[in-house]
Coordinates of N, CA, C and O and ligand atoms in Angstrom, one line a residue:
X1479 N -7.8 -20.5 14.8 CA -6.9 -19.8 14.0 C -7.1 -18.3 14.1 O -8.2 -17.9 13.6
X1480 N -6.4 -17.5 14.4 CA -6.2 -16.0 14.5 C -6.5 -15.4 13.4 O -5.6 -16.0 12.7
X1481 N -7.1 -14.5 12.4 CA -6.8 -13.7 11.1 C -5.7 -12.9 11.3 O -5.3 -12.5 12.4
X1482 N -5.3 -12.8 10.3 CA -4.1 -12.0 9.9 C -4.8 -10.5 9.9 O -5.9 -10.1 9.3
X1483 N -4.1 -9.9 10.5 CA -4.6 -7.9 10.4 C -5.5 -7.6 9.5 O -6.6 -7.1 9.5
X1484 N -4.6 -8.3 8.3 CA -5.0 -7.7 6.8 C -6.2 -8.1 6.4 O -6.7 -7.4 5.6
X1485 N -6.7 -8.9 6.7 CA -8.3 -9.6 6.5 C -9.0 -9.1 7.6 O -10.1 -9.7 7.6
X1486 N -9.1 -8.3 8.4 CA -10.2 -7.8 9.4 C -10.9 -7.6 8.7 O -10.6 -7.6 7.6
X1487 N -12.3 -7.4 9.1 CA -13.7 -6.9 8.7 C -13.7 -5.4 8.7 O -13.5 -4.7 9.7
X1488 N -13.9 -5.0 7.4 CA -13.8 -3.3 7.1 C -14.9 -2.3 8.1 O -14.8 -1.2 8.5
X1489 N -16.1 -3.5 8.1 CA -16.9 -2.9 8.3 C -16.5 -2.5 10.0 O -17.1 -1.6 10.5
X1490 N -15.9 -3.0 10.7 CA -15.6 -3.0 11.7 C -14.3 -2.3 12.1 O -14.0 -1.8 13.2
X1491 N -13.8 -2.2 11.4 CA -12.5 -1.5 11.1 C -12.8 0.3 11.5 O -12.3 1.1 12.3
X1492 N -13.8 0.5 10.4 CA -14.3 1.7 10.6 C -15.4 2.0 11.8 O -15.4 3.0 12.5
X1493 N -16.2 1.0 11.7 CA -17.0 1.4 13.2 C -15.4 1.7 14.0 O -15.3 2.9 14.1
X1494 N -14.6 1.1 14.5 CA -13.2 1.4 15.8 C -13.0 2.9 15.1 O -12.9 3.6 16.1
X1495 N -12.8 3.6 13.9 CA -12.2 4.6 13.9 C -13.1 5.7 13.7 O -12.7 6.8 13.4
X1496 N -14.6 5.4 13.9 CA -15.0 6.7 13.8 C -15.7 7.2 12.8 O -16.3 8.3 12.8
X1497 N -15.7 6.2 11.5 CA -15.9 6.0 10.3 C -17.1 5.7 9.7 O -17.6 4.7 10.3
X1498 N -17.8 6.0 9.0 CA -18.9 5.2 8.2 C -18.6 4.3 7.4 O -17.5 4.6 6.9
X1499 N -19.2 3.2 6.9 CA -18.5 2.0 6.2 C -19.9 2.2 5.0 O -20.8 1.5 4.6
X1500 N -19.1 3.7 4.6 CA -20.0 3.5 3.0 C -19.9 2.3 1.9 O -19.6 1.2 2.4
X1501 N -20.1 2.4 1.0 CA -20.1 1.2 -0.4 C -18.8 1.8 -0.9 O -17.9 1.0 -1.1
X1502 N -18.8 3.2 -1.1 CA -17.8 3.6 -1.6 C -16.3 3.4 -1.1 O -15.4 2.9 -1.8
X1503 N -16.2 3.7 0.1 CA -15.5 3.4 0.9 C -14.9 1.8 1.3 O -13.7 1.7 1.5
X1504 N -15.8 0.7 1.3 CA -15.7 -0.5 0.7 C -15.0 -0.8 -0.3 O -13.8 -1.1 -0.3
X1505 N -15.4 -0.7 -1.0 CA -15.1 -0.8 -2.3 C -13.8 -0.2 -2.8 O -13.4 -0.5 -3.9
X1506 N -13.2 0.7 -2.0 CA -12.2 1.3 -2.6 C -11.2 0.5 -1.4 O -10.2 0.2 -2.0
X1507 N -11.0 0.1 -0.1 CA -10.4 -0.2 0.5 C -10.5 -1.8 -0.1 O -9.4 -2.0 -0.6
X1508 N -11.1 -2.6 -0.2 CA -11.3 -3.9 -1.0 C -10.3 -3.9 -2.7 O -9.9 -4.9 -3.2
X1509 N -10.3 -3.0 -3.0 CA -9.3 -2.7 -4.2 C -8.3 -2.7 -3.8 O -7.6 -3.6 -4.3
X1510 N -7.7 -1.9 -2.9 CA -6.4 -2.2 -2.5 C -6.1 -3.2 -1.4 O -5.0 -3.8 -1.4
X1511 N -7.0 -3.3 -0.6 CA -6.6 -5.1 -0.1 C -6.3 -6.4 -1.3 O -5.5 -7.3 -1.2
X1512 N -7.2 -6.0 -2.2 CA -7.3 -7.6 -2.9 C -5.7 -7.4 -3.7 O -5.0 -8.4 -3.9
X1513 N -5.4 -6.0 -4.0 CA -4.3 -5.4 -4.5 C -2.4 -5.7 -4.2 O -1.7 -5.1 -3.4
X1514 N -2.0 -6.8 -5.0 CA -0.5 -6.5 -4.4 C 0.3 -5.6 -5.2 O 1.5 -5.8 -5.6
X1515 N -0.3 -4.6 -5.4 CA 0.9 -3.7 -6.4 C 1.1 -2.6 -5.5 O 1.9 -1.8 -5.9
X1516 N 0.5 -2.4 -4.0 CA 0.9 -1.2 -3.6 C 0.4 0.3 -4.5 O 1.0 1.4 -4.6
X1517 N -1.0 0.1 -5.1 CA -1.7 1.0 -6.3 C -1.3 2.1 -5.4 O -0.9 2.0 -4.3
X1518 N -1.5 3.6 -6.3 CA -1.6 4.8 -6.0 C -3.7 5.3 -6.5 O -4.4 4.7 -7.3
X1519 N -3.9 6.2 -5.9 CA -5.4 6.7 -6.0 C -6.1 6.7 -7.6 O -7.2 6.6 -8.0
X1520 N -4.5 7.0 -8.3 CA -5.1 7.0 -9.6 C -5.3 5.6 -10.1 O -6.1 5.5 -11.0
X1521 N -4.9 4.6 -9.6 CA -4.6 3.0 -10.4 C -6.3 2.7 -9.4 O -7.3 2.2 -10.0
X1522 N -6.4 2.9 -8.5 CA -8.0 2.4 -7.9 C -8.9 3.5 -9.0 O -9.5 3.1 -10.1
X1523 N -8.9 4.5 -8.7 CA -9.6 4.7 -9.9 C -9.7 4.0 -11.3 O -10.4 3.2 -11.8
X1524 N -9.3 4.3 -11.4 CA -9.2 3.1 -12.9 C -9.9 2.3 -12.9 O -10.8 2.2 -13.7
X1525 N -9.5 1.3 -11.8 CA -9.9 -0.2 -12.0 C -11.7 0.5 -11.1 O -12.5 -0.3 -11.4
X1526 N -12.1 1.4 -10.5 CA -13.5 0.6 -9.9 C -14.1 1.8 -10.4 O -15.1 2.3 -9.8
X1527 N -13.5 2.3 -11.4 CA -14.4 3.7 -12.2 C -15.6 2.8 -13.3 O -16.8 3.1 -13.6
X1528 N -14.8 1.6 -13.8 CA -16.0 0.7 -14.7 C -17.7 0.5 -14.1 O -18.8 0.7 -14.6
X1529 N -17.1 0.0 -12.6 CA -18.3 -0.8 -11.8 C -19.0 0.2 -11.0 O -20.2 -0.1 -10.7
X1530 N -18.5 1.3 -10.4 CA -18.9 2.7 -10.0 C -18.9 3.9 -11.1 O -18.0 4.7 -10.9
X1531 N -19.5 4.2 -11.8 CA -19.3 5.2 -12.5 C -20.0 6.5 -12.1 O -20.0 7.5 -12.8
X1532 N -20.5 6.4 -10.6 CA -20.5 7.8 -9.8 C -19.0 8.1 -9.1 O -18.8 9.2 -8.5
X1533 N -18.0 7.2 -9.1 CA -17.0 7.8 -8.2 C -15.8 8.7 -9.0 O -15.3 8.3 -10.0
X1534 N -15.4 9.9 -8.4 CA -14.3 10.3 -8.8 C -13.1 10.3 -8.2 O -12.9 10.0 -7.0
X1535 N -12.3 10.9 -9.0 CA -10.8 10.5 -8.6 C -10.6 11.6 -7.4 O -9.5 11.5 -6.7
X1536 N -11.4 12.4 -7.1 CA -10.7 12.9 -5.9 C -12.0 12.0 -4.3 O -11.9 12.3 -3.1
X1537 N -12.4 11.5 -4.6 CA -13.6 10.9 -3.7 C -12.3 9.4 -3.3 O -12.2 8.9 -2.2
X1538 N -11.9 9.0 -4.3 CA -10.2 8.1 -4.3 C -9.2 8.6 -3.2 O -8.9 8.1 -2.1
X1539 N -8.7 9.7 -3.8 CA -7.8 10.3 -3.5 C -7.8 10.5 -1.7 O -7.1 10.0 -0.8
X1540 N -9.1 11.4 -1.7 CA -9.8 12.0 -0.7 C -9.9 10.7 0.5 O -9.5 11.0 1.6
X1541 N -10.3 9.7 0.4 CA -10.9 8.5 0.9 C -9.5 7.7 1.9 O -9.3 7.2 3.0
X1542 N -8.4 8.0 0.5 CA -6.9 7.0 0.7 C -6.5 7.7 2.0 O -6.1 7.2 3.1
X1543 N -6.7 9.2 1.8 CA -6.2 10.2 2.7 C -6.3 9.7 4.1 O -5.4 9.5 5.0
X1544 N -8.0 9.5 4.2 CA -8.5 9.2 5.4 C -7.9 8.5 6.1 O -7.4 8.7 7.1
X1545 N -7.9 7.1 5.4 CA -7.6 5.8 5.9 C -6.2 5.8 6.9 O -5.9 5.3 8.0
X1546 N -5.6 6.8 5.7 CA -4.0 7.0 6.1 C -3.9 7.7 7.5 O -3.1 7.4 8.3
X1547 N -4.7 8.6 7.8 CA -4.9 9.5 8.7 C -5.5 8.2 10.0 O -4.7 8.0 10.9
X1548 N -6.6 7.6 10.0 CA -7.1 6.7 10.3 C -6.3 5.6 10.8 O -6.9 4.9 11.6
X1549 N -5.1 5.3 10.5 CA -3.9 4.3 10.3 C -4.7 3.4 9.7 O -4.8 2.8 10.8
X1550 N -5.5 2.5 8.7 CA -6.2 1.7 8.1 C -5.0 1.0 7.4 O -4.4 -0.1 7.6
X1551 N -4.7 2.1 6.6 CA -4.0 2.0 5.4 C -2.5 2.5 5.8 O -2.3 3.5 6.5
X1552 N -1.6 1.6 5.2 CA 0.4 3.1 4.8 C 0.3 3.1 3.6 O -0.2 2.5 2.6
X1553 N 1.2 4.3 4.0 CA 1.5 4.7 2.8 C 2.8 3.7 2.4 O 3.5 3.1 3.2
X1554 N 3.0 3.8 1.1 CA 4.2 2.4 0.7 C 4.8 3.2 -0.3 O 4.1 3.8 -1.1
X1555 N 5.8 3.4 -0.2 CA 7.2 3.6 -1.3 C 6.9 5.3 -1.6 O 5.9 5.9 -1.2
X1556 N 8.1 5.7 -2.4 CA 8.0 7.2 -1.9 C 8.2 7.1 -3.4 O 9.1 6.5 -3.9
X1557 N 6.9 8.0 -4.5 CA 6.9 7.7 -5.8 C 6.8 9.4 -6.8 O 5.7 9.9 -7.0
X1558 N 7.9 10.1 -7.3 CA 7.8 10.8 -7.5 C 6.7 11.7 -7.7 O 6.8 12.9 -7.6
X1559 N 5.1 10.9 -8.3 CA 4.0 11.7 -8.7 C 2.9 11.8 -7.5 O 2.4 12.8 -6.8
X1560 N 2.8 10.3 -7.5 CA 1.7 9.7 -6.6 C 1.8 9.1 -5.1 O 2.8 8.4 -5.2
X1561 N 1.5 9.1 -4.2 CA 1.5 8.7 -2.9 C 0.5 7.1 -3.1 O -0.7 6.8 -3.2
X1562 N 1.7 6.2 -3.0 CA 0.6 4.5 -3.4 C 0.8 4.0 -1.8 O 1.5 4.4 -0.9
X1563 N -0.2 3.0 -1.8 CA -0.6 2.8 -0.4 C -0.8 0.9 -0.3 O -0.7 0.1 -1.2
X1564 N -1.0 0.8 0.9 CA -0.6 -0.9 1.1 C -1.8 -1.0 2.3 O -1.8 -0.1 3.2
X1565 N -2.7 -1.9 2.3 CA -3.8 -2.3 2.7 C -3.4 -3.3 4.1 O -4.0 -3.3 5.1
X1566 N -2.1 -4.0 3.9 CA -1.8 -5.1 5.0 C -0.8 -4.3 6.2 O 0.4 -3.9 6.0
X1567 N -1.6 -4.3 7.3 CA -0.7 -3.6 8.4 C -0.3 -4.0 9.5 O -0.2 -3.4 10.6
X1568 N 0.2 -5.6 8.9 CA 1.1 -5.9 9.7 C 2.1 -6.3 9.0 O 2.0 -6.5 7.8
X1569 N 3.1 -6.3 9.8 CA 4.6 -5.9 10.0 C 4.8 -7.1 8.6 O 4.4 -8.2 8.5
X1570 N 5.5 -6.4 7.6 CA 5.9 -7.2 6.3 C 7.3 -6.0 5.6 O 7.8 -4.9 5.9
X1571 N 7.5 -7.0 4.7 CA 9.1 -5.9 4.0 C 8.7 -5.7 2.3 O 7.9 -6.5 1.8
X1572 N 9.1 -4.9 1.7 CA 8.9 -5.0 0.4 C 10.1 -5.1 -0.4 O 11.2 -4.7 0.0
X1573 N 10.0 -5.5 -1.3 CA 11.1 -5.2 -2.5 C 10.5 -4.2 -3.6 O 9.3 -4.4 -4.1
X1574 N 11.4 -3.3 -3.8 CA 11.1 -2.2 -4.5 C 12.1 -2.0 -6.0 O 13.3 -1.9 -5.8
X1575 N 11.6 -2.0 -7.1 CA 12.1 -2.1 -8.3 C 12.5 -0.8 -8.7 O 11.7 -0.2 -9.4
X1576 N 13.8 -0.3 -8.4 CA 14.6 1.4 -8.6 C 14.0 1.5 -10.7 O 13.9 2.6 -11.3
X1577 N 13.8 0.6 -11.2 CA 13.5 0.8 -12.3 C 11.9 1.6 -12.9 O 11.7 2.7 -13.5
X1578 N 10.9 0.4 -12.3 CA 9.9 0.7 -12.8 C 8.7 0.8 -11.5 O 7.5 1.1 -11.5
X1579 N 9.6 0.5 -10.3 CA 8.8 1.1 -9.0 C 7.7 0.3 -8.6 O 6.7 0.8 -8.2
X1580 N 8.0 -0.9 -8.8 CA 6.9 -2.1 -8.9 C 7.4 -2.2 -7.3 O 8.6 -1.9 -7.0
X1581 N 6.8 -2.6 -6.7 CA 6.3 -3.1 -5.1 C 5.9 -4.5 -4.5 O 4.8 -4.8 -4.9
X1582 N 6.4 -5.4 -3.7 CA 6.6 -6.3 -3.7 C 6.2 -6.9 -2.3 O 6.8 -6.6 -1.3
X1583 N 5.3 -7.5 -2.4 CA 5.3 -8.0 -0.5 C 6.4 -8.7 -0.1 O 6.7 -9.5 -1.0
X1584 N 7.2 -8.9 1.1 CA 8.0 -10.1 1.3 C 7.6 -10.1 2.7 O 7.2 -9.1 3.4
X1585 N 7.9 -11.6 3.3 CA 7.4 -11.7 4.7 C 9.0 -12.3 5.5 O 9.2 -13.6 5.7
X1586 N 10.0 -11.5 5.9 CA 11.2 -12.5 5.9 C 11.6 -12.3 7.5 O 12.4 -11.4 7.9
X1587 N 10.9 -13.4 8.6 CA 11.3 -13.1 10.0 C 12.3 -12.5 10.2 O 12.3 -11.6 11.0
X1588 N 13.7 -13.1 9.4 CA 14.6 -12.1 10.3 C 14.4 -10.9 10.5 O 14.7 -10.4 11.6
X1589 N 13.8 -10.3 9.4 CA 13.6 -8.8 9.7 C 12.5 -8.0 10.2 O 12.3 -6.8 10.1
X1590 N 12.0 -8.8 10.8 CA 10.4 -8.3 11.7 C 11.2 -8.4 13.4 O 11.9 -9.3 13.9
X1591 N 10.7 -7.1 13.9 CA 10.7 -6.7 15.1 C 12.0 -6.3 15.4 O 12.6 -6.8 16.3
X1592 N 12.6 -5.5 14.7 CA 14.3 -5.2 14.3 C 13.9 -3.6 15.4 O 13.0 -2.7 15.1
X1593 N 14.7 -3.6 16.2 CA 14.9 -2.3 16.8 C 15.7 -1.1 16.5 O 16.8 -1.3 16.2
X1594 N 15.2 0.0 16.5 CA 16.0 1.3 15.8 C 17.5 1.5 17.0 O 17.5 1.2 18.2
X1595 N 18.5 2.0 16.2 CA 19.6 1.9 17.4 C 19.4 3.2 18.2 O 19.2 4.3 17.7
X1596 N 19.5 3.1 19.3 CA 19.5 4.5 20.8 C 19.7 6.3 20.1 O 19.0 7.3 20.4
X1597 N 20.9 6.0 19.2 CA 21.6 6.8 18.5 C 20.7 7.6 18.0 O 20.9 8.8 18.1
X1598 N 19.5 7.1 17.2 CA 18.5 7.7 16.2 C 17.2 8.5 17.4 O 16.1 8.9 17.0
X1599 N 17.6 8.6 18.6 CA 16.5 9.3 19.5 C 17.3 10.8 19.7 O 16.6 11.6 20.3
X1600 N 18.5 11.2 19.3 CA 19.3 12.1 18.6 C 18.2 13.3 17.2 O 18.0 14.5 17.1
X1601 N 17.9 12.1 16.6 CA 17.4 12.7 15.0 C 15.9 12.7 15.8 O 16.1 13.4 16.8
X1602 N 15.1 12.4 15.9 CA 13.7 12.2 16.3 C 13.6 10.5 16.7 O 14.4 9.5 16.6
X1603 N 11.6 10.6 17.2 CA 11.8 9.2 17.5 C 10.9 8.3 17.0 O 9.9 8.7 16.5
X1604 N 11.3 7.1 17.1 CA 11.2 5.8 15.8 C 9.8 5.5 16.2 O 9.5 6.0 17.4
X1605 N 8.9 4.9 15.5 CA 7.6 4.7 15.4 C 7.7 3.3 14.8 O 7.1 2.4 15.4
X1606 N 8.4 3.1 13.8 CA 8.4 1.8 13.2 C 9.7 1.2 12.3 O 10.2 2.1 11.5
X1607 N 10.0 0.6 12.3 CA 11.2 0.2 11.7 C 10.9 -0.8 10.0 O 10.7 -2.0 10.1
X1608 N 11.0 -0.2 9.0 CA 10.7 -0.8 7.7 C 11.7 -1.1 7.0 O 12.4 -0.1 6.6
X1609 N 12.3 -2.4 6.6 CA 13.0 -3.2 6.0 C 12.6 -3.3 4.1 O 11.7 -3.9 3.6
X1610 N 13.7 -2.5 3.2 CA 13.3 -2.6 2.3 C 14.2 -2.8 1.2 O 15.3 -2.2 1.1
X1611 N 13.7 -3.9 0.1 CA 14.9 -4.7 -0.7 C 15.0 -4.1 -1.8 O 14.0 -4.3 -2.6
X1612 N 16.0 -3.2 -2.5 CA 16.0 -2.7 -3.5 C 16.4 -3.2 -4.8 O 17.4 -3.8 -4.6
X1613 N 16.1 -3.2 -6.0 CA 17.0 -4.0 -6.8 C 15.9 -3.4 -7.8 O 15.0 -2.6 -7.6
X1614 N 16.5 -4.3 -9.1 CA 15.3 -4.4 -10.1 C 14.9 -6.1 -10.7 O 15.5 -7.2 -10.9
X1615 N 13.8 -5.6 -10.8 CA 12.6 -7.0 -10.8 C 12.5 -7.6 -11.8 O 12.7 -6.8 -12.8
X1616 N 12.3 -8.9 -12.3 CA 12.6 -9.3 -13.3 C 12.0 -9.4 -14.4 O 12.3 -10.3 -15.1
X1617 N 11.2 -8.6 -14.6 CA 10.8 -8.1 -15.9 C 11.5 -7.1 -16.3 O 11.8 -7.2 -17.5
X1618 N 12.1 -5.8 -15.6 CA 12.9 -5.3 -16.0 C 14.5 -5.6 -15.8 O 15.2 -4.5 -15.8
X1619 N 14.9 -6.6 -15.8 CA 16.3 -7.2 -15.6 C 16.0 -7.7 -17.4 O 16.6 -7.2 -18.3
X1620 N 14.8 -8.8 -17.6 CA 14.4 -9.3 -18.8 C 14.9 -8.2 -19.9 O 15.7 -8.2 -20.9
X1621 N 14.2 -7.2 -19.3 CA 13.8 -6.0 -20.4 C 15.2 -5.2 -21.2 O 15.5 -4.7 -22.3
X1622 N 15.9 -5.6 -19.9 CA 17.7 -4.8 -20.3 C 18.7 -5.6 -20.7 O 19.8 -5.2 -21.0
X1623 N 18.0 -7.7 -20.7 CA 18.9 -8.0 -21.5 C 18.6 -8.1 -23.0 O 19.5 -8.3 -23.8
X1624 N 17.4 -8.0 -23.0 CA 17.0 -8.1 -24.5 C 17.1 -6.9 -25.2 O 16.8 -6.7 -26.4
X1625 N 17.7 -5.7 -24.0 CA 18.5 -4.2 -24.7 C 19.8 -4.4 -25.6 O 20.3 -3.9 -26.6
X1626 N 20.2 -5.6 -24.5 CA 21.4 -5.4 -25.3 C 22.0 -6.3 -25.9 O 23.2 -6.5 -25.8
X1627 N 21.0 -7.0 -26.9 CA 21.2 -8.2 -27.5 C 21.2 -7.4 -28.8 O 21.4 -7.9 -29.9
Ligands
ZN240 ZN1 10.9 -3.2 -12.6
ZN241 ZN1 3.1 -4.2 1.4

């Protein structure tokens, strides 16, 4: 059985890019793998500030950067404050909540390996083609009928 992208060995990950495979560095890429919210630098902070309490938020911040730089990590959804990031880098779609900006894995073949049309080498040129479901989620669907009760 093949692993999925998203389960590679970190430690190995970074050996290929050049990387040191600190604790820190672990541990903060393991937060957002184990992660399906699509966190931003400040939400990993948060959560591994209890169990690390030498790390700071720009050592977060600073780290997400790399990864991104690195291709480890994408960046996921475009969020007015924060730049939040997605640990699984193979080819998947999300649904995105226009409400409260909740982030969603979906895995739906039709839309994996979808080609950009000829037309778009006009505007610049395509790298990747991302499939994304917009709506609102149902907690906040919940939330707006119990608005208007
Ligand atoms: Zn929502
Ligand atoms: Zn994702």
């Amino acid at each position: 059985m093949s692993k999925p992208v998203g389960s590679v060995d970190f430690a190995l990950v970074c050996r290929l890019n050049g990387l040191k495979a600190t604790h820190q560095r672990m541990e903060i890429y393991r937060e957002l793998a184990e992660s399906n919210e699509h966190p931003d630098a400040g939400t990993i902070y948060m959560r591994l500030r209890k169990k690390m309490p030498s790390l700071s938020f720009d050592t977060v911040y600073r780290t997400l950067r790399v990864f991104e730089e690195k291709g480890i990590v994408a960046p996921a959804g475009i969020s007015k404050d924060a730049q939040r990031y997605d640990a699984k880098m193979y080819e998947h779609q999300h649904f995105v909540c226009v409400k409260c900006g909740l982030i969603r894995d979906v895995l739906c073949e039709a839309f994996c390996g979808l080609k950009a049309p000829d037309s778009i080498s006009e505007i610049g040129e395509t790298h990747s083609v991302r499939v994304e479901f917009r709506g609102v989620c149902e907690k906040c669907s919940e939330k707006r009928a119990k608005e208007k009760k």
